[in-house]
Amino acid sequence: MPKDTGIGASPKRREDVRFLTGKGRYTDDINVADQAHVVFLRSDVAHGTINGIDTSAAEAMEGVLRVFTAKDFEAVGGIPCGWQITSIDGSVMQEPKHPILADGKVRHVGDPIAAVVAESASIARDACEAIEVDITSLPAVIDMKDALKADAPKVHDDLTSNLCYDWGFVEENKQAVDEAIKSAAHVTTLELVNNRLIANPMEPRVAVGDYTAHDGHSTLYTTSQNPHVIRLLMGAFVLGIPEHKLRVVAPDVGGGFGTKIFHYAEEAFCTFAAKELERPVKWTSTRSEAFMSDAHGRDHVTKIELALDADNNFTAIRTETYANMGAYLSTFAPSVPTWLHGTLMAGNYRTPLVYVNVKAVFTNTVPVDAYRGAGRPEATFQLERVVDKAARELGVDPVELRRQNFIRDFPYQTPVAVEYDTGDYDATMDKLMEIIDRDGFAARRKESEARGKLRGLGINCYIEACGIAPSNLVGQLGARAGLYESATVRVNATGGLVVMTGSHSHGQGHETAFPQVIADMIGINEDQIEIVHGDTANSPMGMGTYGSRSLAVGGSAMVRATEKIIAKAKKIAAHIMEASDEDVELKDGKFTVAGTDKSLAWGDVTLAAYVPHNYPLEDIEPGLEETAFYDPNNFTYPAGAYACEVEVDPETGRVEVLSFAAADDFGNVVNPMIVEGQVHGGLAQGIGQALFENCVYDADGQLLSASYMDYSMPRAADLPMFQVDHSCQTPCTHNPLGVKGCGEAGAIGSPPAIVNGVLDALASAGHDVGHINMPLTPSKVWAAMQG
């Protein structure tokens, strides 16, 4: 029988009650007395010189409080970047200033030029229309390779070129990789694009700035995945507000997918303007604004080469990638195509030599940063596509080629720095084969052919590094912040617990899963535990939620704090029961003395902690409250095998996903239902990238896919019922829960499975096209079939 409580159970998500009944409290629900509203005037040209801004007509309008331009921010820092990358030649990356409002030039469509603060948003919008901006348009550069030409327009005049950095990894491997590729029995080469995506969370970004003059305190309410990091960046590096004078609150957040990790100009503006005007200032993004102001994702162009010996063993991998940074460096942008991508290029395979080169490029487009998976999907797509192509070129089974090269001995030191602690890639592949009935595929293909359709089977593996850590290592790699997590566990006198965490929930189910862990440790009901997050005023400093780190890092901090609580509670119980604390055990909410019938309930001991009549205060302080910071010593390495069956209509090129199966190894699983939901969501986003989603600019830098009329996302009817399995568990060896991340896996593993499946379908009809770039729209697939 399945468990109904604690670790391994699947209680319904407690937070869903308020979400489904409309009781959630999102940032846009927050209205502060006497608040004003801000609307940003954004550039409609991708590149241009600002000759002048005439705000007089706007300022004269009734209800307008003030119009801000770049000159108002001359004493203010720019939006900071949180990661520094060093190029092959030892020079640090070029890092241009990212102003809050465009200063002298506009660099992408959507770049904010001015901001109108008014009594209402409608007045502010009308006033924006009255602002006259004199801009001399300049040639825009959109294509990354064009941007690196000697005569290319420079996005930033103060930089030497549009090259942000030229990164090589592992540089000592380069010569050996080159030699291995030269001498290989077979080399498969593939050039591919990882298409630019727009995250589109259900809730657009919102910011409300407030300021109290009597004590000089600023408060920012915002849609953020990591409020403590926003407080650190905005306070220390942008506005110069001491952290004890700045509070950041992120209430319920309606999805993030990475795009709400970063510090944005609008947050800094609202905080700054509230102090300047001594009135609260609110901004709510429109969906149209979101398309051109939220950080975009992916956008890589890559050439990858896979070398094999005469026995089809992988001997070397070499990649060259151009990574689009957009017009400015977003918070974690430099790390995504480098340390979050290059370190995963070994994949599930024991390839002895790997070399990765990445050229990051500035263009006149919206900045690009982490999007669900962040670097890991790009690495997996390159690797799993080139392996599939190699199998087709060699005439071997793509599953057997993968199996032949699987890593089987753990821990395994990869040639790209990271060490996998555990894994069983054969087990996940075996489980996948069981789920999909591969032996029956030939009959299903014939059935499709009888209906005039082409059926294909796409299979691939993936591995990711998540729960990003440790701080001392990532600091050496260029991170400008720690990557630990924190928790404070406060036990009330009657035995209930309040857990304050630096992790932030925006769809992950923390309010359900975290109590399962603590309830299991103590042996009490989960409803006795409350999770508090999202407010820097009542939670310890933490790094937030992204990169599948919540349970592995944040949950581990809670475990450590709860261990401290239990240790102290045992001492209190021991004093009361006149025993040694080493002999006291806690199980099912009861303290017992080994070998005796003495016992105390959890609530009796917690009450005694606050009514300290029964133990010596000189030995034990009153109360039960502990804080722990957890900084893991390695990533976690979830892995799996995915498969899909697709049908292609040869007359139209339309692709239908008939089935999708995922066999994942997430280590120990706390709540199977939540894990399954996370995989479902990731698969939907990965299928969206593979078949539908694409952010497109024209040659002048105009965003052509700037609304849902032009940016296609998958709907429920486009997705099959998913078959998800996570029974192949190899627990993580270096966190106390033995858990690995699950939130990004679906988005990492699904795009290559879809593309592999479509190409398999086409090959079955004699169309061996080699590769089609995502998204595989009907027009692309049909054109490929026509040769």
XYZ file of C-alpha atoms in Angstrom, residues 88-718:
631
model
C 40.804 31.812 -23.367
C 43.447 34.549 -23.429
C 42.966 35.285 -19.715
C 41.024 38.510 -20.166
C 37.746 38.969 -18.322
C 34.532 39.345 -20.273
C 33.463 42.716 -21.634
C 30.774 44.007 -19.300
C 28.879 47.089 -20.461
C 26.781 49.219 -18.160
C 23.098 48.300 -18.082
C 21.281 51.551 -17.230
C 17.853 51.646 -15.618
C 16.657 53.968 -18.396
C 18.393 54.149 -21.763
C 21.321 56.553 -21.583
C 22.453 58.070 -24.894
C 21.449 55.056 -26.985
C 18.707 52.479 -27.288
C 19.962 48.965 -27.889
C 16.900 46.780 -28.441
C 13.214 47.124 -29.135
C 11.662 47.476 -25.697
C 14.618 49.289 -24.108
C 12.998 51.735 -21.613
C 13.657 55.380 -22.531
C 11.493 57.268 -20.041
C 9.041 56.523 -17.257
C 5.890 58.424 -16.366
C 4.598 58.264 -12.804
C 0.981 59.383 -12.526
C -2.131 59.030 -10.425
C -3.331 56.170 -12.598
C -1.882 53.797 -15.162
C -4.177 55.169 -17.875
C -2.947 58.730 -17.273
C 0.642 57.495 -17.360
C 0.005 55.687 -20.664
C -1.486 58.805 -22.208
C 1.456 60.874 -20.981
C 3.920 58.431 -22.522
C 2.229 59.088 -25.864
C 2.939 62.812 -25.392
C 6.709 62.384 -24.911
C 8.708 63.309 -27.989
C 11.956 61.422 -28.493
C 14.436 62.388 -31.176
C 16.292 59.193 -32.168
C 18.691 58.701 -35.028
C 18.295 55.095 -36.105
C 21.486 53.095 -36.466
C 22.036 49.785 -38.249
C 21.065 46.899 -35.976
C 22.985 43.666 -35.639
C 20.892 40.562 -34.984
C 22.860 37.612 -36.319
C 25.654 36.545 -33.946
C 28.215 35.701 -36.611
C 27.522 38.984 -38.403
C 27.985 40.782 -35.081
C 31.596 39.544 -34.908
C 32.604 40.890 -38.302
C 35.070 43.748 -38.258
C 32.624 46.200 -39.849
C 29.628 45.220 -37.694
C 27.757 47.980 -35.848
C 28.788 47.979 -32.196
C 25.999 47.490 -29.695
C 28.112 49.318 -27.087
C 30.413 52.045 -28.362
C 32.717 51.783 -25.347
C 33.520 48.111 -26.006
C 36.210 46.923 -28.392
C 33.774 44.662 -30.258
C 30.501 42.756 -29.861
C 32.342 39.756 -28.417
C 31.562 39.434 -24.713
C 33.979 36.526 -24.171
C 35.642 33.628 -25.984
C 35.650 30.702 -23.539
C 37.456 27.389 -23.920
C 36.906 24.332 -21.746
C 38.844 22.256 -20.953
C 41.643 24.181 -22.645
C 44.283 21.542 -21.796
C 42.210 19.010 -23.759
C 42.061 20.978 -26.984
C 45.131 19.574 -28.736
C 44.333 15.994 -27.714
C 40.734 16.408 -28.913
C 41.910 17.784 -32.254
C 44.261 14.818 -32.690
C 41.587 12.305 -31.694
C 39.173 13.710 -34.256
C 41.858 13.651 -36.976
C 42.685 9.993 -36.321
C 39.115 8.742 -35.664
C 37.629 5.846 -37.605
C 34.415 7.848 -37.949
C 33.446 11.461 -37.220
C 29.861 12.687 -37.174
C 29.408 16.422 -37.610
C 26.242 18.360 -36.946
C 25.407 22.050 -37.108
C 22.319 23.054 -35.194
C 20.374 25.903 -33.647
C 18.903 25.970 -30.162
C 16.032 28.336 -30.829
C 15.365 31.478 -28.785
C 12.414 31.125 -26.418
C 10.194 33.427 -24.370
C 9.211 32.005 -20.985
C 5.652 33.376 -20.768
C 4.773 32.511 -17.153
C 1.080 32.861 -16.398
C 1.694 35.914 -14.191
C 3.490 38.857 -15.838
C 6.090 40.723 -13.799
C 4.902 43.334 -11.286
C 6.768 45.667 -8.930
C 5.495 47.899 -6.121
C 7.981 50.224 -4.451
C 7.246 51.825 -1.078
C 9.260 54.189 1.119
C 8.784 55.456 4.659
C 10.567 58.754 5.199
C 10.531 58.656 9.004
C 12.914 55.686 9.138
C 14.371 55.661 5.620
C 13.115 52.145 4.886
C 12.323 50.944 1.376
C 10.098 47.984 0.528
C 9.810 46.281 -2.826
C 7.004 43.847 -3.584
C 7.934 41.902 -6.681
C 7.444 38.753 -8.720
C 10.755 37.109 -7.911
C 12.205 33.626 -7.548
C 14.872 34.875 -5.122
C 13.985 37.971 -3.065
C 17.183 37.898 -0.985
C 19.339 38.093 -4.115
C 17.265 41.010 -5.422
C 17.771 42.797 -2.091
C 21.520 42.160 -2.271
C 21.937 43.259 -5.894
C 19.594 46.244 -5.802
C 20.669 47.457 -2.392
C 24.421 47.065 -2.640
C 25.079 47.579 -6.343
C 22.288 49.703 -7.823
C 20.601 52.047 -5.381
C 23.067 51.977 -2.498
C 20.453 51.075 0.111
C 21.824 49.280 3.188
C 20.282 45.824 3.425
C 18.764 46.535 6.843
C 16.906 49.443 5.214
C 15.550 47.379 2.307
C 12.845 44.719 2.452
C 11.949 42.599 -0.566
C 8.715 40.633 -0.585
C 7.805 38.041 -3.207
C 4.318 36.726 -2.374
C 2.585 34.074 -4.469
C 4.281 33.991 -7.863
C 2.480 32.596 -10.877
C 5.320 30.722 -12.539
C 8.877 31.742 -13.249
C 10.751 29.209 -15.419
C 13.923 31.197 -14.784
C 12.740 34.514 -16.151
C 11.900 35.790 -12.646
C 15.324 34.987 -11.175
C 16.937 38.143 -12.456
C 17.103 41.707 -11.214
C 15.291 43.992 -13.634
C 15.326 47.728 -14.226
C 11.633 48.069 -13.389
C 12.206 46.796 -9.824
C 14.998 49.279 -9.259
C 12.955 52.072 -10.808
C 9.898 51.559 -8.587
C 12.067 51.447 -5.458
C 13.972 54.589 -6.508
C 10.883 56.532 -7.601
C 8.994 55.725 -4.394
C 11.767 57.392 -2.390
C 12.020 60.358 -4.760
C 8.269 61.024 -4.672
C 7.672 59.739 -1.126
C 4.723 57.807 -2.531
C 4.321 54.129 -3.352
C 4.878 53.420 -7.069
C 3.404 50.406 -8.867
C 4.180 48.850 -12.255
C 2.303 45.963 -13.824
C 3.705 44.559 -17.045
C 1.386 44.055 -19.960
C 1.817 40.844 -21.912
C 3.147 42.860 -24.847
C 5.776 44.423 -22.583
C 6.737 40.999 -21.266
C 7.659 39.813 -24.742
C 10.232 42.603 -25.079
C 11.377 43.166 -21.493
C 11.553 39.737 -19.810
C 14.820 37.890 -20.392
C 14.628 35.404 -23.260
C 16.126 31.905 -23.235
C 18.449 29.607 -25.262
C 19.554 31.126 -28.645
C 22.696 29.123 -29.422
C 24.221 28.167 -32.763
C 26.538 25.151 -32.496
C 28.800 22.910 -34.523
C 29.467 19.604 -32.763
C 31.742 16.756 -33.811
C 31.684 13.247 -32.332
C 34.651 10.952 -32.964
C 34.358 7.149 -32.733
C 36.873 4.342 -33.053
C 36.467 1.269 -35.283
C 34.424 -0.440 -32.551
C 32.021 2.525 -32.222
C 33.379 3.693 -28.888
C 33.192 7.455 -28.379
C 36.697 8.907 -28.321
C 36.255 12.696 -28.455
C 33.718 15.507 -28.657
C 34.416 19.005 -29.937
C 31.908 21.827 -30.013
C 31.920 25.444 -31.095
C 28.969 27.518 -29.925
C 27.849 31.086 -30.517
C 25.676 32.217 -27.599
C 23.498 35.312 -27.833
C 23.684 37.610 -24.812
C 21.302 40.170 -26.288
C 21.944 43.864 -25.738
C 23.013 43.654 -22.070
C 24.262 41.068 -19.604
C 21.373 39.777 -17.532
C 22.034 38.543 -13.977
C 23.331 35.027 -14.650
C 23.595 35.156 -18.453
C 27.368 34.568 -18.808
C 27.215 31.307 -16.817
C 24.496 29.637 -18.901
C 26.417 28.779 -22.103
C 29.654 28.132 -20.178
C 29.639 26.476 -16.754
C 26.029 25.278 -16.973
C 26.556 23.939 -20.498
C 30.174 22.929 -21.017
C 30.303 20.850 -17.833
C 27.471 18.648 -19.148
C 28.979 17.825 -22.532
C 30.085 14.376 -21.326
C 26.437 13.413 -20.946
C 25.814 9.806 -19.926
C 28.868 8.594 -21.822
C 32.472 7.741 -20.980
C 33.973 9.894 -23.743
C 37.591 10.450 -22.619
C 38.165 13.791 -24.371
C 35.849 16.792 -24.589
C 36.537 20.352 -25.674
C 33.949 23.138 -25.653
C 34.375 26.608 -27.130
C 31.763 29.309 -26.560
C 31.719 32.787 -28.055
C 29.196 35.023 -26.308
C 27.963 37.862 -28.488
C 26.120 41.136 -27.968
C 23.277 41.855 -30.400
C 20.432 44.365 -30.619
C 17.943 41.999 -29.018
C 16.380 41.448 -25.602
C 18.924 40.065 -23.095
C 19.109 36.277 -22.858
C 19.460 34.398 -19.568
C 18.500 31.158 -17.837
C 15.318 29.427 -18.957
C 14.121 26.099 -17.544
C 17.218 23.882 -17.611
C 19.627 26.721 -18.442
C 22.564 25.313 -20.407
C 21.709 21.695 -19.681
C 19.018 21.470 -22.434
C 21.460 23.022 -24.901
C 24.169 20.494 -24.016
C 21.780 17.528 -24.114
C 20.286 18.575 -27.435
C 23.693 18.837 -29.098
C 24.931 15.556 -27.698
C 21.818 13.446 -28.197
C 21.268 14.691 -31.712
C 24.856 13.961 -32.792
C 24.731 10.483 -31.201
C 21.520 9.705 -33.066
C 23.006 10.990 -36.313
C 26.122 8.859 -35.756
C 23.982 5.755 -35.256
C 22.182 6.426 -38.531
C 25.465 7.016 -40.395
C 26.974 3.823 -38.972
C 23.836 1.755 -39.510
C 23.622 0.699 -35.852
C 20.810 0.690 -33.320
C 20.761 4.108 -31.580
C 19.864 2.485 -28.250
C 22.705 -0.019 -28.455
C 25.202 2.672 -29.462
C 24.244 4.577 -26.340
C 24.389 1.489 -24.140
C 27.821 0.599 -25.460
C 29.163 3.967 -24.320
C 27.310 4.340 -21.020
C 29.202 5.200 -17.842
C 28.833 2.285 -15.429
C 31.393 2.844 -12.670
C 30.609 5.489 -10.044
C 31.760 7.890 -8.825
C 32.843 8.952 -12.305
C 35.173 11.868 -12.982
C 34.202 13.405 -16.316
C 36.726 15.178 -18.553
C 34.731 18.389 -18.075
C 35.405 18.946 -14.349
C 32.298 17.512 -12.684
C 32.161 14.167 -10.888
C 28.975 12.107 -11.068
C 28.447 10.479 -7.667
C 25.758 7.942 -8.612
C 23.712 6.730 -11.547
C 22.411 3.671 -13.378
C 21.817 4.529 -17.017
C 21.174 0.933 -18.021
C 18.337 0.734 -15.500
C 16.566 3.820 -16.840
C 16.994 2.587 -20.426
C 15.686 -0.864 -19.454
C 12.673 0.739 -17.791
C 12.053 2.904 -20.848
C 12.141 -0.126 -23.170
C 9.625 -1.844 -20.905
C 7.300 1.163 -20.932
C 7.303 1.843 -24.672
C 7.009 -1.749 -26.011
C 9.720 -1.200 -28.583
C 9.223 -4.689 -29.998
C 5.712 -3.694 -31.053
C 6.825 -0.521 -32.835
C 7.143 -2.128 -36.292
C 3.474 -3.133 -36.238
C 2.443 0.343 -35.105
C 4.500 1.857 -37.934
C 2.702 -0.338 -40.480
C -0.650 0.732 -39.081
C 0.329 4.385 -39.551
C 1.517 3.712 -43.098
C -1.856 2.159 -43.885
C -3.382 5.530 -43.008
C -0.870 7.425 -45.150
C 1.172 8.646 -42.191
C 4.847 8.241 -41.289
C 5.521 6.991 -37.760
C 8.842 7.586 -36.041
C 10.403 6.582 -32.732
C 12.773 9.008 -31.012
C 14.926 7.877 -28.105
C 17.554 9.723 -26.107
C 19.214 9.985 -22.718
C 20.007 12.983 -20.572
C 21.895 13.914 -17.460
C 21.840 17.242 -15.690
C 23.779 18.905 -12.931
C 21.471 20.755 -10.580
C 21.262 21.945 -7.000
C 24.060 24.257 -8.108
C 27.015 24.300 -5.717
C 29.347 24.547 -3.907
C 29.894 28.229 -3.228
C 33.682 28.050 -3.040
C 33.873 26.259 -6.413
C 31.411 28.470 -8.271
C 33.160 31.487 -6.779
C 36.363 30.365 -8.487
C 34.365 29.980 -11.710
C 33.117 33.562 -11.633
C 29.952 33.563 -9.478
C 29.554 36.791 -7.569
C 27.198 35.306 -4.974
C 27.094 32.262 -2.732
C 24.865 29.347 -3.686
C 23.947 27.973 -0.274
C 20.468 27.816 1.208
C 19.098 28.486 4.668
C 16.268 27.606 7.017
C 15.079 28.674 10.428
C 12.884 26.193 12.286
C 10.854 27.694 15.113
C 8.956 25.297 17.367
C 6.012 26.758 19.242
C 5.280 25.825 22.827
C 2.414 23.550 21.822
C 4.526 21.620 19.323
C 3.683 23.247 16.011
C 6.534 24.388 13.758
C 7.106 27.405 11.573
C 9.832 26.883 8.984
C 11.273 30.008 7.385
C 13.227 29.277 4.238
C 15.281 31.209 1.715
C 13.866 28.975 -1.021
C 10.916 30.462 -2.896
C 7.896 28.603 -4.191
C 6.356 29.596 -7.501
C 4.669 26.346 -8.474
C 6.967 23.685 -7.000
C 4.742 22.670 -4.077
C 7.106 23.610 -1.250
C 4.273 24.129 1.231
C 3.376 20.464 0.799
C 6.711 18.700 0.266
C 8.814 20.490 2.887
C 6.434 19.600 5.763
C 6.530 15.958 4.621
C 10.276 15.893 5.272
C 10.112 17.481 8.713
C 7.035 15.548 9.783
C 8.840 12.342 8.868
C 11.847 13.301 10.984
C 9.785 14.103 14.071
C 6.810 11.814 13.627
C 4.062 14.438 13.776
C 1.259 15.415 11.438
C 2.228 17.550 8.463
C -0.550 20.020 9.272
C 1.425 21.039 12.370
C 4.104 22.557 10.112
C 3.852 25.908 8.334
C 6.257 27.018 5.606
C 7.098 30.734 5.372
C 9.045 32.124 2.443
C 9.340 35.060 0.113
C 9.961 37.897 2.590
C 13.471 39.028 3.431
C 12.187 40.473 6.718
C 11.260 37.089 8.185
C 13.513 34.515 6.556
C 17.272 33.968 6.740
C 19.485 34.925 3.813
C 18.999 32.433 1.009
C 19.668 32.168 -2.705
C 16.153 31.388 -3.909
C 14.648 28.775 -6.195
C 16.005 27.837 -9.607
C 18.153 25.088 -11.065
C 16.190 22.299 -9.313
C 17.783 23.204 -5.993
C 14.791 23.552 -3.651
C 14.782 20.152 -1.983
C 18.419 19.199 -2.515
C 19.733 22.474 -1.074
C 16.833 24.226 0.668
C 15.392 20.976 1.991
C 18.808 19.937 3.271
C 19.077 23.208 5.204
C 15.729 22.393 6.820
C 16.952 18.909 7.713
C 20.076 20.345 9.348
C 18.049 22.903 11.347
C 15.545 20.233 12.395
C 18.406 17.957 13.489
C 19.552 20.750 15.799
C 15.997 21.074 17.141
C 15.746 17.335 17.795
C 19.158 17.248 19.493
C 18.166 20.015 21.895
C 14.715 18.518 22.494
C 16.369 15.204 23.384
C 18.476 16.963 26.015
C 15.366 18.513 27.544
C 13.551 15.182 27.477
C 16.570 13.465 29.023
C 16.672 15.910 31.926
C 12.964 15.485 32.584
C 13.153 11.681 32.405
C 16.453 11.577 34.344
C 18.305 9.801 31.576
C 21.275 10.363 29.337
C 20.392 12.160 26.137
C 22.325 9.462 24.222
C 19.681 6.981 25.413
C 16.722 9.087 24.298
C 15.053 8.236 20.996
C 12.446 10.186 19.026
C 9.996 8.167 16.988
C 6.395 8.768 15.950
C 6.323 12.001 17.922
C 7.382 10.415 21.177
C 10.615 10.542 23.165
C 11.514 7.266 24.872
C 14.431 6.069 26.989
C 15.980 2.930 25.574
C 15.347 -0.142 27.709
C 12.716 1.544 29.909
C 9.029 2.402 29.778
C 9.733 6.118 30.213
C 8.317 8.345 27.461
C 7.260 11.909 26.717
C 5.150 13.201 23.859
C 6.620 15.754 21.441
C 4.215 18.418 22.725
C 5.191 17.808 26.341
C 8.850 18.444 25.565
C 8.214 21.530 23.421
C 6.056 23.016 26.176
C 8.808 22.314 28.681
C 11.243 24.180 26.415
C 9.186 27.338 26.925
C 8.195 26.643 30.543
C 11.633 25.589 31.793
C 10.767 24.250 35.242
C 12.189 20.785 34.753
C 15.700 21.308 33.461
C 18.733 23.410 34.472
C 18.949 26.684 32.555
C 22.710 26.778 33.046
C 22.964 23.772 30.712
C 20.172 24.446 28.211
C 18.672 27.704 27.004
C 14.879 28.005 26.954
C 13.067 27.820 23.639
C 13.340 25.708 20.487
C 14.512 27.655 17.462
C 17.449 26.847 15.213
C 18.913 28.116 11.947
C 21.071 26.207 9.493
C 22.840 27.131 6.281
C 23.552 24.320 3.839
C 26.197 24.567 1.127
C 26.447 21.257 -0.782
C 29.815 19.924 -1.869
C 28.639 18.834 -5.312
C 25.791 19.102 -7.765
C 23.126 16.415 -7.901
C 22.979 14.425 -11.140
C 19.492 13.259 -12.114
C 19.460 11.271 -15.331
C 17.059 9.350 -17.491
C 15.947 7.985 -20.832
C 13.082 9.398 -22.884
C 11.150 8.169 -25.911
C 8.358 9.456 -28.072
C 6.385 8.194 -31.026
C 5.305 10.729 -33.599
C 3.298 10.706 -36.786
C 4.154 12.956 -39.690
C 1.618 13.809 -42.374
C 3.705 13.693 -45.594
C 1.236 15.947 -47.401
C 1.430 18.821 -44.906
C 4.494 18.148 -42.742
C 2.372 18.334 -39.593
C 3.798 16.421 -36.609
C 1.576 14.754 -34.027
C 3.051 13.424 -30.785
C 1.290 10.104 -30.203
C 3.018 9.016 -27.004
C 5.800 10.138 -24.715
C 7.532 8.113 -22.014
C 10.053 9.268 -19.421
C 12.143 7.034 -17.167
C 13.971 9.241 -14.660
C 16.363 8.688 -11.773
C 15.696 11.431 -9.243
C 17.219 9.650 -6.269
C 14.889 9.482 -3.267
C 11.443 10.936 -3.990
C 9.576 12.880 -1.306
C 6.219 13.377 -3.058
C 5.713 11.236 -6.197
C 2.667 13.214 -7.314
C 4.520 16.522 -7.245
C 7.502 14.964 -9.042
C 5.230 13.602 -11.751
C 3.653 17.027 -12.167
C 7.054 18.669 -12.485
C 8.046 16.201 -15.213
C 4.752 16.779 -17.035
C 5.353 20.523 -17.033
C 8.918 20.150 -18.261
C 7.856 17.811 -21.047
C 5.211 20.283 -22.196
C 7.811 23.052 -22.385
C 10.333 20.843 -24.156
C 7.765 19.739 -26.717
C 6.843 23.402 -27.117
C 10.444 24.218 -28.002
C 10.755 21.275 -30.371
C 7.558 21.855 -32.337
C 6.046 25.296 -31.725
C 7.972 28.046 -29.973
C 10.362 30.436 -31.694
C 11.314 34.023 -30.967
C 11.998 35.769 -34.278
C 13.580 39.126 -35.129
C 13.797 40.672 -38.563
C 17.018 42.165 -39.948
C 16.150 45.576 -38.441
C 15.741 44.136 -34.946
C 11.955 44.254 -34.879
C 10.495 41.475 -32.741
C 8.141 39.655 -35.100
C 6.912 37.137 -32.513
C 5.761 39.774 -30.035
C 2.365 38.383 -29.079
C 0.442 35.149 -28.826
C -0.764 35.813 -32.363
C 2.787 35.185 -33.555
C 4.461 33.162 -30.792
C 3.016 29.668 -30.733
C 2.860 27.634 -27.533
C 1.559 24.089 -27.091
C -2.012 23.535 -25.986
C -3.448 20.538 -24.192
C -4.622 19.010 -27.480
C -1.015 19.041 -28.780
